[in-house]
Amino acid sequence: MGRFARVAPPLPVSGLFTYEVPPELARRVVPGVRVLVPFGSQRLAATTVGVDDQPPPPGVASKPLLRLLDDEPVAGPDILQLTAWVATATGCSWGEALDAALPPAVKSGRAGRSIEEIVLLQDPRLVRPQVDELQARREKQARALRILAERGGALPVRELMNLAHVSRSPLDSLVRGGLCTLRLARAEREPLLGRDVAPTQPLELTPEQQACKATLVSALERAFATGPGGAGAGRAFLLFGITGSGKTEVYLQTLAECVAAGRQGIVLVPEISLTPQTVRRFRERFERVAVLHSHLTDAERGGYWRRVASGHVQVVVGARSAVFAPTRKLGLIVIDEEHEHTFKQESTPRYHARDVAVMRARLEGIPILMGSATPSLESWSNAARGNYTLLSLPSRVEDRPLPKVKIVDLRHEPKPTGKHFAIGPTLEAAMNKTLKEKGQIILLLNRRGFSTHVHCQACGHVAQCANCDLALTFHRTKSSLMCHYCGFETAPFQKCPACSQPTMRYQGLGTEKLQAEIEEKFPGFVCQRMDSDTMTRPGSHERVLDAFRAGHVHILMGTQMIAKGL
């Protein structure tokens, strides 16, 4: 308890701010809870980072807190310490770092909770005669009423419809007949944590994999025995393994040892598109897996976050923001494809998830494992200097050969005819051969849109963003020119805005144009495009990858989201 609270507002301001704690809140205002405070002419939700009896400096007036926003701390001591380091390392305020660590649903107070329509029994004592009476005439109503009684007399409408296999109409009939009532309630949304796929057994490790696992398990045991600050605690390992060497199996079996010791694990992946298949592999081995990334709805992210904070999750899988997962007993952090630039946050705070993860492991005294076939120069240098322990997997599993790589110099290729030019003769022949042999194809083009360069042939004017001065990209499906940096959009130009001549030329190759060329040259085959323009709906990544895995898609093409882990 203390009379004064030090709070960090989520604004680019330096230092902390002191507020008086009202006596009625003295026992509830603790570090990690959010409070509503007066800040200038506005009211702000700020995070409490310290409580004591030290008043502000002489001459500085302290205002009282307005109210408490959380019943329990949303940031534990580990997250407070970690975000303080992030603020110092990236040059932002502590409040901005804390704001980035919390999902929107947590900051709004609706973590994992949503307003749902609940159906209630009017009189549970009369259920049996009512069911018997309805059974002959209204079988669906009878079934819904019986299930509702068996489940305690109150269920969300959607859940009752699914359990009883009925539409909304029978429920409305029960309400009109006075047997049930409806009301709105704030319902707990329990995210899917159970093993929703068939479990699999660990694979037999190669001698190289076994050596890596033994080193990691030894580090885990030493860290758990000594705790933070102990000898060897917080060790960082760089797993340098070529593609197909079995790095993921080492992750899985090492995490299994961590979970068996009663600890939790965090697994960071570079691309959201990798998350569905990665989650599937981990759910095949672990019973309770949570997912944290920005393509989930706020309610889903909040629900997972709350379950992680309660200690009910064994493994957390997600993109860079998952490094702040509120695990109670963290035992191991794994970073897959640690070299990827997508681990770098481009908005405030501009942190690198790999560096934050290394610091979190150091603060909590646990090992961190970073895997890559092409390690970043920073990690390779750290391993060379002894800051990281280097582990190697130089051979592929079962000594499988590496794929053949052929570089085609397009300057020496015959010039393609017609309106398309992206797929040259060599690539087209290889694609035809693959499709004829019932194979599948992945084409990577790291440019969205249809035409990536729009300029005037008369005066040379280039269509640029009004905000960023970057070249605009033409998107044919939206019929608009877009800036891929800030999101600015404008209608396509019929005339040059500089010289008013109708000489605007659309050039350059994007994924939309490549898809059009594929569909023209390879009719009868299914082509699916994966980029941020097409993967907008929840679950779209997983649906496309499942279709490709099942062989329903012959040609998968898109941006960097298809370049990893497939």
Coordinates of C-alpha atoms in Angstrom, one line a residue, residues 68-565:
L68 CA -9.4 1.9 -10.9
L69 CA -9.8 0.1 -14.3
D70 CA -8.6 -3.4 -13.5
D71 CA -9.4 -5.8 -10.7
E72 CA -6.1 -7.5 -11.1
P73 CA -2.7 -6.4 -12.6
V74 CA -2.6 -6.7 -16.4
A75 CA 1.2 -6.4 -16.4
G76 CA 3.2 -8.5 -14.0
P77 CA 6.6 -7.7 -12.6
D78 CA 8.3 -9.5 -15.5
I79 CA 6.4 -7.5 -18.2
L80 CA 7.0 -4.2 -16.2
Q81 CA 10.7 -4.9 -16.1
L82 CA 10.8 -5.9 -19.8
T83 CA 8.8 -2.9 -21.1
A84 CA 11.1 -0.6 -19.1
W85 CA 14.0 -2.0 -21.0
V86 CA 12.1 -1.7 -24.3
A87 CA 11.5 2.0 -23.6
T88 CA 15.1 2.6 -22.9
A89 CA 16.4 0.6 -25.8
T90 CA 14.0 2.1 -28.4
G91 CA 13.7 5.7 -27.2
C92 CA 10.0 5.6 -26.5
S93 CA 8.2 6.2 -23.2
W94 CA 7.5 3.5 -20.7
G95 CA 3.7 4.0 -21.2
E96 CA 4.1 3.5 -25.0
A97 CA 6.0 0.2 -24.5
L98 CA 3.3 -1.0 -22.0
D99 CA 0.6 0.0 -24.4
A100 CA 2.2 -2.2 -27.2
A101 CA 2.4 -5.1 -24.8
L102 CA -1.4 -5.3 -24.1
P103 CA -4.0 -6.5 -26.6
P104 CA -6.8 -4.0 -27.5
A105 CA -9.4 -6.2 -25.7
V106 CA -7.4 -6.0 -22.4
K107 CA -7.0 -2.2 -22.7
S108 CA -10.8 -1.9 -23.2
G109 CA -11.6 -4.2 -20.3
R110 CA -13.2 -6.8 -22.5
A111 CA -10.5 -9.5 -22.5
G112 CA -12.1 -12.6 -23.9
R113 CA -15.6 -11.3 -23.1
S114 CA -18.3 -10.4 -25.6
I115 CA -21.9 -9.4 -25.4
E116 CA -24.0 -12.4 -26.4
E117 CA -27.7 -13.3 -26.3
I118 CA -28.5 -15.8 -23.6
V119 CA -31.5 -18.1 -23.6
L120 CA -32.9 -18.9 -20.1
L121 CA -35.5 -21.4 -18.9
Q122 CA -38.5 -19.8 -17.3
D123 CA -39.3 -22.6 -14.8
P124 CA -36.8 -25.6 -14.7
R125 CA -39.3 -27.6 -12.6
L126 CA -41.7 -27.9 -15.6
V127 CA -39.2 -29.0 -18.2
R128 CA -40.1 -32.7 -18.2
P129 CA -43.9 -32.3 -18.9
Q130 CA -43.1 -29.6 -21.4
V131 CA -40.7 -31.8 -23.3
D132 CA -43.1 -34.7 -23.3
E133 CA -45.9 -32.4 -24.6
L134 CA -43.7 -30.9 -27.4
Q135 CA -42.0 -34.2 -28.4
A136 CA -44.9 -35.4 -30.6
R137 CA -45.6 -32.1 -32.3
R138 CA -42.4 -30.0 -32.1
E139 CA -39.4 -32.3 -32.0
K140 CA -36.8 -29.5 -32.5
Q141 CA -38.3 -27.4 -29.7
A142 CA -38.3 -30.4 -27.4
R143 CA -34.7 -31.2 -28.2
A144 CA -33.5 -27.6 -27.6
L145 CA -35.5 -27.4 -24.3
R146 CA -34.1 -30.7 -23.0
I147 CA -30.5 -29.7 -23.8
L148 CA -31.0 -26.3 -22.2
A149 CA -32.2 -28.0 -19.0
E150 CA -29.3 -30.4 -19.0
R151 CA -26.8 -27.5 -19.3
G152 CA -28.1 -25.7 -16.3
G153 CA -31.0 -23.6 -17.8
A154 CA -28.9 -20.9 -19.4
L155 CA -26.8 -21.0 -22.7
P156 CA -25.7 -18.6 -25.4
V157 CA -28.1 -18.8 -28.3
R158 CA -25.4 -19.8 -30.8
E159 CA -24.2 -22.6 -28.6
L160 CA -27.7 -24.0 -28.0
M161 CA -28.4 -23.9 -31.8
N162 CA -25.2 -25.9 -32.4
L163 CA -25.8 -28.4 -29.6
A164 CA -29.4 -29.0 -30.6
H165 CA -28.8 -28.8 -34.4
V166 CA -31.6 -26.4 -34.8
S167 CA -32.0 -23.0 -36.5
R168 CA -33.1 -19.8 -34.6
S169 CA -36.8 -20.4 -35.4
P170 CA -37.5 -23.2 -32.7
L171 CA -35.8 -21.0 -30.0
D172 CA -38.0 -18.0 -30.9
S173 CA -41.0 -20.3 -30.7
L174 CA -40.0 -21.3 -27.2
V175 CA -39.7 -17.7 -26.2
R176 CA -43.1 -16.8 -27.7
G177 CA -44.7 -19.7 -25.9
G178 CA -43.3 -18.4 -22.6
L179 CA -41.1 -21.4 -21.9
C180 CA -37.9 -19.4 -22.3
T181 CA -36.6 -15.8 -22.1
L182 CA -33.8 -14.0 -23.9
R183 CA -31.4 -11.5 -22.4
L184 CA -28.1 -9.9 -23.3
A185 CA -25.1 -10.8 -21.1
R186 CA -21.4 -10.4 -21.1
A187 CA -20.3 -13.9 -21.8
E188 CA -16.8 -15.4 -21.4
R189 CA -15.4 -16.5 -24.7
E190 CA -13.2 -19.6 -24.2
P191 CA -10.8 -19.8 -27.1
L192 CA -9.9 -23.2 -28.6
L193 CA -7.1 -24.5 -26.5
G194 CA -7.7 -28.2 -26.6
R195 CA -6.1 -30.7 -29.0
D196 CA -8.5 -30.4 -32.0
V197 CA -6.2 -32.6 -34.1
A198 CA -5.1 -36.2 -33.8
P199 CA -2.1 -36.4 -31.5
T200 CA 1.2 -37.6 -32.9
Q201 CA 4.2 -39.2 -31.3
P202 CA 7.7 -37.7 -31.3
L203 CA 9.9 -38.7 -34.2
E204 CA 13.2 -40.5 -33.8
L205 CA 16.0 -38.0 -33.7
T206 CA 19.2 -38.2 -35.7
P207 CA 22.4 -38.2 -33.7
E208 CA 22.9 -34.5 -34.6
Q209 CA 19.4 -33.6 -33.4
Q210 CA 19.8 -35.7 -30.3
A211 CA 23.0 -33.8 -29.4
C212 CA 21.3 -30.5 -29.8
K213 CA 18.3 -31.6 -27.7
A214 CA 20.6 -32.9 -24.9
T215 CA 22.4 -29.6 -24.7
L216 CA 19.2 -27.7 -24.5
V217 CA 17.6 -30.0 -21.9
S218 CA 20.7 -29.6 -19.8
A219 CA 20.4 -25.9 -20.0
L220 CA 16.7 -26.1 -19.0
E221 CA 17.4 -28.3 -15.9
R222 CA 20.2 -25.9 -14.8
A223 CA 18.0 -22.8 -15.3
F224 CA 15.1 -24.4 -13.4
A225 CA 17.4 -25.4 -10.5
T226 CA 19.2 -22.1 -10.1
G227 CA 16.6 -19.6 -11.1
P228 CA 17.2 -16.0 -12.3
G229 CA 20.7 -14.9 -11.6
G230 CA 22.1 -18.4 -11.3
A231 CA 25.1 -19.7 -13.1
G232 CA 24.3 -20.3 -16.8
A233 CA 20.7 -18.8 -16.5
G234 CA 19.4 -16.9 -19.5
R235 CA 21.7 -18.7 -22.0
A236 CA 21.0 -18.0 -25.7
F237 CA 21.4 -20.7 -28.3
L238 CA 21.6 -20.3 -32.1
L239 CA 20.5 -23.4 -33.9
F240 CA 22.1 -23.3 -37.4
G241 CA 20.4 -26.0 -39.5
I242 CA 19.9 -26.2 -43.2
T243 CA 16.4 -26.5 -44.6
G244 CA 15.0 -30.0 -43.9
S245 CA 17.4 -30.7 -41.1
G246 CA 14.7 -31.2 -38.5
K247 CA 14.9 -27.9 -36.5
T248 CA 11.1 -28.0 -35.7
E249 CA 11.4 -31.5 -34.2
V250 CA 14.1 -30.2 -31.9
Y251 CA 11.8 -27.3 -30.9
L252 CA 8.9 -29.7 -30.2
Q253 CA 10.9 -32.2 -28.1
T254 CA 12.7 -29.5 -26.1
L255 CA 9.4 -27.8 -25.4
A256 CA 7.9 -31.1 -24.3
E257 CA 10.7 -31.3 -21.6
C258 CA 9.9 -27.8 -20.5
V259 CA 6.2 -28.5 -20.2
A260 CA 6.8 -31.8 -18.4
A261 CA 8.7 -29.7 -15.8
G262 CA 5.6 -27.5 -15.2
R263 CA 6.7 -24.6 -17.3
Q264 CA 5.3 -22.7 -20.3
G265 CA 6.9 -22.0 -23.7
I266 CA 6.7 -19.1 -26.2
V267 CA 7.2 -19.8 -29.9
L268 CA 7.7 -16.8 -32.2
V269 CA 7.2 -17.2 -36.0
P270 CA 7.9 -14.5 -38.6
E271 CA 4.8 -14.6 -40.7
I272 CA 1.1 -14.8 -39.7
S273 CA 0.6 -17.2 -42.6
L274 CA 2.9 -19.6 -40.9
T275 CA 0.8 -19.6 -37.7
P276 CA -2.0 -22.0 -38.8
Q277 CA 0.4 -24.8 -39.8
T278 CA 2.7 -24.2 -36.9
V279 CA -0.2 -24.2 -34.4
R280 CA -1.4 -27.5 -36.0
R281 CA 2.0 -29.1 -35.4
F282 CA 2.1 -28.0 -31.8
R283 CA -1.5 -29.0 -31.1
E284 CA -0.5 -32.5 -32.3
R285 CA 2.0 -32.7 -29.5
F286 CA 0.5 -30.4 -26.7
E287 CA -3.0 -30.3 -25.2
R288 CA -3.3 -26.6 -24.6
V289 CA -1.9 -24.2 -27.2
A290 CA -2.7 -20.5 -27.4
V291 CA -2.4 -18.2 -30.5
L292 CA -1.5 -14.5 -30.4
H293 CA -1.2 -12.4 -33.5
S294 CA -2.9 -9.3 -35.1
H295 CA -5.2 -11.2 -37.5
L296 CA -7.3 -12.5 -34.7
T297 CA -10.4 -10.6 -33.6
D298 CA -10.0 -8.5 -30.5
A299 CA -12.2 -10.9 -28.5
E300 CA -10.1 -13.9 -29.6
R301 CA -6.8 -12.3 -28.7
G302 CA -8.2 -11.1 -25.4
G303 CA -9.5 -14.6 -24.7
Y304 CA -6.2 -16.2 -25.4
W305 CA -4.3 -13.6 -23.4
R306 CA -6.5 -14.1 -20.4
R307 CA -6.0 -17.9 -20.6
V308 CA -2.3 -17.5 -20.9
A309 CA -2.3 -15.1 -17.8
S310 CA -4.3 -17.7 -15.8
G311 CA -1.6 -20.4 -16.4
H312 CA -3.9 -22.7 -18.4
V313 CA -1.7 -22.7 -21.5
Q314 CA 1.3 -24.9 -22.1
V315 CA 2.7 -23.3 -25.3
V316 CA 2.0 -19.8 -26.8
V317 CA 2.5 -19.5 -30.6
G318 CA 2.4 -16.2 -32.4
A319 CA 4.0 -13.3 -34.3
R320 CA 6.3 -10.7 -32.7
S321 CA 3.8 -9.3 -30.2
A322 CA 3.6 -12.8 -28.5
V323 CA 7.0 -12.0 -26.9
F324 CA 4.9 -10.1 -24.3
A325 CA 2.7 -13.0 -23.5
P326 CA 1.8 -12.9 -19.8
T327 CA 3.0 -16.4 -18.9
R328 CA 3.2 -17.2 -15.2
K329 CA 6.0 -19.8 -15.3
L330 CA 7.9 -19.2 -18.5
G331 CA 10.6 -21.9 -19.2
L332 CA 11.7 -21.5 -22.8
I333 CA 11.5 -19.1 -25.7
V334 CA 11.9 -20.4 -29.3
I335 CA 12.3 -18.0 -32.3
D336 CA 11.9 -19.7 -35.7
E337 CA 13.6 -18.1 -38.7
E338 CA 15.3 -15.6 -36.4
H339 CA 16.8 -13.7 -39.3
E340 CA 13.5 -12.5 -40.7
H341 CA 12.9 -8.7 -40.9
T342 CA 9.2 -9.2 -40.0
F343 CA 10.3 -9.5 -36.3
K344 CA 11.0 -5.7 -36.4
Q345 CA 8.2 -3.5 -35.4
E346 CA 7.8 -0.5 -37.7
S347 CA 5.7 1.7 -35.4
T348 CA 6.4 3.0 -31.9
P349 CA 7.9 1.3 -30.0
R350 CA 10.2 0.2 -32.8
Y351 CA 11.5 -3.0 -31.1
H352 CA 13.0 -6.1 -32.6
A353 CA 11.2 -9.2 -31.2
R354 CA 14.4 -11.2 -31.2
D355 CA 16.2 -8.7 -29.1
V356 CA 13.3 -8.3 -26.7
A357 CA 13.0 -12.1 -26.4
V358 CA 16.8 -12.4 -25.6
M359 CA 16.4 -9.8 -22.9
R360 CA 13.3 -11.4 -21.5
A361 CA 15.1 -14.8 -21.3
R362 CA 18.0 -13.0 -19.5
L363 CA 15.7 -11.3 -17.0
E364 CA 13.8 -14.5 -16.2
G365 CA 16.9 -16.7 -16.2
I366 CA 15.6 -19.2 -18.9
P367 CA 17.2 -20.4 -22.1
I368 CA 16.2 -19.0 -25.5
L369 CA 16.6 -21.0 -28.8
M370 CA 16.9 -19.2 -32.1
G371 CA 16.7 -21.3 -35.3
S372 CA 17.6 -20.4 -38.9
A373 CA 19.1 -21.9 -42.0
T374 CA 20.5 -18.4 -42.8
P375 CA 21.3 -16.7 -39.4
S376 CA 21.3 -12.9 -39.2
L377 CA 24.7 -11.3 -39.1
E378 CA 24.0 -10.0 -35.6
S379 CA 23.3 -13.5 -34.2
W380 CA 26.2 -15.0 -36.1
S381 CA 28.5 -12.4 -34.6
N382 CA 27.1 -13.1 -31.1
A383 CA 27.7 -16.8 -31.6
A384 CA 31.3 -16.2 -32.9
R385 CA 32.0 -14.0 -29.8
G386 CA 30.6 -16.6 -27.4
N387 CA 27.5 -14.5 -26.4
Y388 CA 25.3 -17.2 -28.0
T389 CA 26.0 -21.0 -27.9
L390 CA 26.1 -22.3 -31.5
L391 CA 24.3 -25.6 -32.3
S392 CA 24.5 -27.1 -35.7
L393 CA 22.4 -29.4 -37.9
P394 CA 24.5 -29.6 -41.1
S395 CA 22.7 -32.5 -42.7
R396 CA 19.1 -33.1 -43.9
V397 CA 17.0 -35.8 -42.2
E398 CA 17.6 -39.2 -43.8
D399 CA 20.4 -37.5 -45.9
R400 CA 17.8 -36.3 -48.4
P401 CA 19.4 -34.3 -51.2
L402 CA 19.1 -30.6 -51.4
P403 CA 16.9 -29.3 -54.2
K404 CA 18.5 -28.3 -57.5
V405 CA 18.7 -24.5 -58.0
K406 CA 18.8 -22.9 -61.4
I407 CA 19.4 -19.2 -62.0
V408 CA 17.9 -18.0 -65.3
D409 CA 19.3 -14.8 -66.8
L410 CA 16.3 -13.2 -68.5
R411 CA 18.6 -11.1 -70.8
H412 CA 19.4 -14.3 -72.6
E413 CA 15.9 -15.7 -72.7
P414 CA 13.8 -15.3 -75.9
K415 CA 11.5 -12.4 -75.7
P416 CA 8.0 -13.5 -74.9
T417 CA 5.2 -12.5 -77.3
G418 CA 1.8 -11.1 -76.4
K419 CA 0.7 -8.9 -73.6
H420 CA 2.3 -10.9 -70.8
F421 CA 6.0 -11.1 -70.1
A422 CA 6.6 -12.4 -66.5
I423 CA 6.8 -16.2 -67.2
G424 CA 9.7 -16.8 -69.6
P425 CA 10.2 -20.0 -71.7
T426 CA 12.4 -21.8 -69.2
L427 CA 9.9 -21.3 -66.3
E428 CA 6.9 -22.0 -68.5
A429 CA 8.5 -25.3 -69.6
A430 CA 9.3 -26.3 -66.1
M431 CA 5.7 -25.5 -64.9
N432 CA 4.2 -27.5 -67.8
K433 CA 6.4 -30.5 -66.9
T434 CA 5.4 -30.2 -63.2
L435 CA 1.7 -30.0 -63.9
K436 CA 1.8 -32.9 -66.4
E437 CA 3.5 -35.0 -63.6
K438 CA 0.6 -34.1 -61.2
G439 CA 3.0 -31.9 -59.2
Q440 CA 2.3 -28.5 -57.5
I441 CA 4.0 -25.1 -58.0
I442 CA 4.8 -22.2 -55.7
L443 CA 5.7 -18.9 -57.4
L444 CA 7.0 -16.0 -55.3
L445 CA 6.7 -12.4 -56.3
N446 CA 7.2 -9.9 -53.6
R447 CA 5.2 -7.1 -55.2
R448 CA 1.5 -6.6 -54.7
G449 CA -0.9 -5.1 -57.2
F450 CA -1.2 -5.2 -61.0
S451 CA 1.2 -2.4 -62.2
T452 CA 3.9 -1.2 -59.8
H453 CA 4.9 1.9 -61.8
V454 CA 2.6 4.5 -63.4
H455 CA 4.2 7.3 -65.3
C456 CA 3.5 9.8 -68.2
Q457 CA 5.3 9.1 -71.5
A458 CA 5.0 12.7 -72.5
C459 CA 6.6 14.6 -69.5
G460 CA 7.9 11.7 -67.3
H461 CA 5.7 12.5 -64.3
V462 CA 5.5 9.5 -61.9
A463 CA 2.3 8.9 -59.9
Q464 CA 3.3 9.4 -56.3
C465 CA 1.6 9.3 -52.9
A466 CA 0.4 12.6 -51.6
N467 CA 1.7 11.8 -48.1
C468 CA 4.9 9.8 -48.7
D469 CA 6.3 10.8 -52.1
L470 CA 6.5 7.1 -52.9
A471 CA 5.4 5.6 -56.2
L472 CA 1.8 4.4 -56.3
T473 CA 0.8 0.9 -57.3
F474 CA -2.2 0.2 -59.6
H475 CA -4.6 -2.4 -58.2
R476 CA -7.0 -3.6 -60.9
T477 CA -9.4 -5.5 -58.6
K478 CA -10.0 -2.3 -56.7
S479 CA -9.5 0.0 -59.7
S480 CA -7.4 2.4 -57.6
L481 CA -3.8 3.6 -57.2
M482 CA -2.5 2.7 -53.7
C483 CA 0.4 3.6 -51.5
H484 CA 1.7 0.5 -49.8
Y485 CA 3.3 2.5 -47.0
C486 CA 0.5 4.7 -45.6
G487 CA -2.6 3.3 -47.3
F488 CA -3.4 6.4 -49.4
E489 CA -5.7 5.7 -52.4
T490 CA -6.8 7.6 -55.4
A491 CA -8.6 6.9 -58.7
P492 CA -6.5 5.9 -61.7
F493 CA -5.4 8.8 -63.9
Q494 CA -6.9 9.1 -67.3
K495 CA -4.7 12.1 -68.1
C496 CA -1.4 13.1 -66.7
P497 CA -1.9 15.4 -63.6
A498 CA 1.2 17.4 -64.6
C499 CA 0.8 18.0 -68.4
S500 CA -2.9 16.9 -68.9
Q501 CA -1.8 14.5 -71.8
P502 CA -3.6 11.1 -72.1
T503 CA -0.3 9.4 -72.1
M504 CA -0.2 7.6 -68.7
R505 CA 1.5 4.3 -69.0
Y506 CA 1.0 1.4 -66.5
Q507 CA 4.2 -0.7 -66.2
G508 CA 5.8 -3.2 -63.7
L509 CA 4.7 -6.6 -62.5
G510 CA 2.6 -7.3 -59.4
T511 CA 0.9 -10.4 -58.1
E512 CA -2.4 -9.4 -59.7
K513 CA -0.8 -9.3 -63.2
L514 CA 1.1 -12.5 -62.6
Q515 CA -2.1 -14.3 -61.7
A516 CA -3.8 -13.0 -64.9
E517 CA -0.9 -14.4 -66.9
I518 CA -1.0 -17.8 -65.1
E519 CA -4.7 -18.1 -65.7
E520 CA -4.2 -17.4 -69.4
K521 CA -1.2 -19.7 -70.0
F522 CA -2.4 -22.6 -67.8
P523 CA -6.2 -22.9 -68.2
G524 CA -7.8 -25.7 -66.4
F525 CA -5.5 -25.5 -63.4
V526 CA -6.4 -23.9 -60.0
C527 CA -4.3 -20.9 -59.2
Q528 CA -4.6 -19.2 -55.7
R529 CA -3.0 -15.9 -54.8
M530 CA -1.8 -15.2 -51.3
D531 CA -1.0 -11.6 -50.4
S532 CA -2.3 -9.0 -48.0
D533 CA -5.0 -8.0 -50.5
T534 CA -6.6 -11.5 -50.7
M535 CA -5.9 -12.8 -47.2
T536 CA -8.2 -10.4 -45.3
R537 CA -10.8 -12.6 -43.7
P538 CA -10.2 -14.5 -40.5
G539 CA -8.9 -18.0 -41.3
S540 CA -8.1 -17.2 -44.9
H541 CA -4.5 -18.2 -44.6
E542 CA -5.4 -21.6 -43.1
R543 CA -8.1 -22.3 -45.7
V544 CA -5.7 -21.7 -48.7
L545 CA -2.8 -23.7 -47.2
D546 CA -5.2 -26.6 -46.3
A547 CA -6.5 -26.6 -49.9
F548 CA -2.9 -26.5 -51.2
R549 CA -1.9 -29.3 -48.9
A550 CA -4.9 -31.4 -50.0
G551 CA -3.9 -30.9 -53.7
H552 CA -7.0 -28.8 -54.6
V553 CA -4.7 -25.9 -55.6
H554 CA -2.2 -26.6 -58.4
I555 CA -0.3 -23.2 -58.4
L556 CA 0.2 -21.2 -55.3
M557 CA 1.6 -17.7 -55.9
G558 CA 2.0 -14.6 -53.8
T559 CA 4.3 -12.4 -51.7
Q560 CA 6.7 -13.3 -48.9
M561 CA 3.9 -15.0 -46.9
I562 CA 4.3 -18.1 -49.1
A563 CA 8.1 -18.1 -49.0
K564 CA 8.6 -19.7 -45.6
G565 CA 7.8 -22.9 -43.9

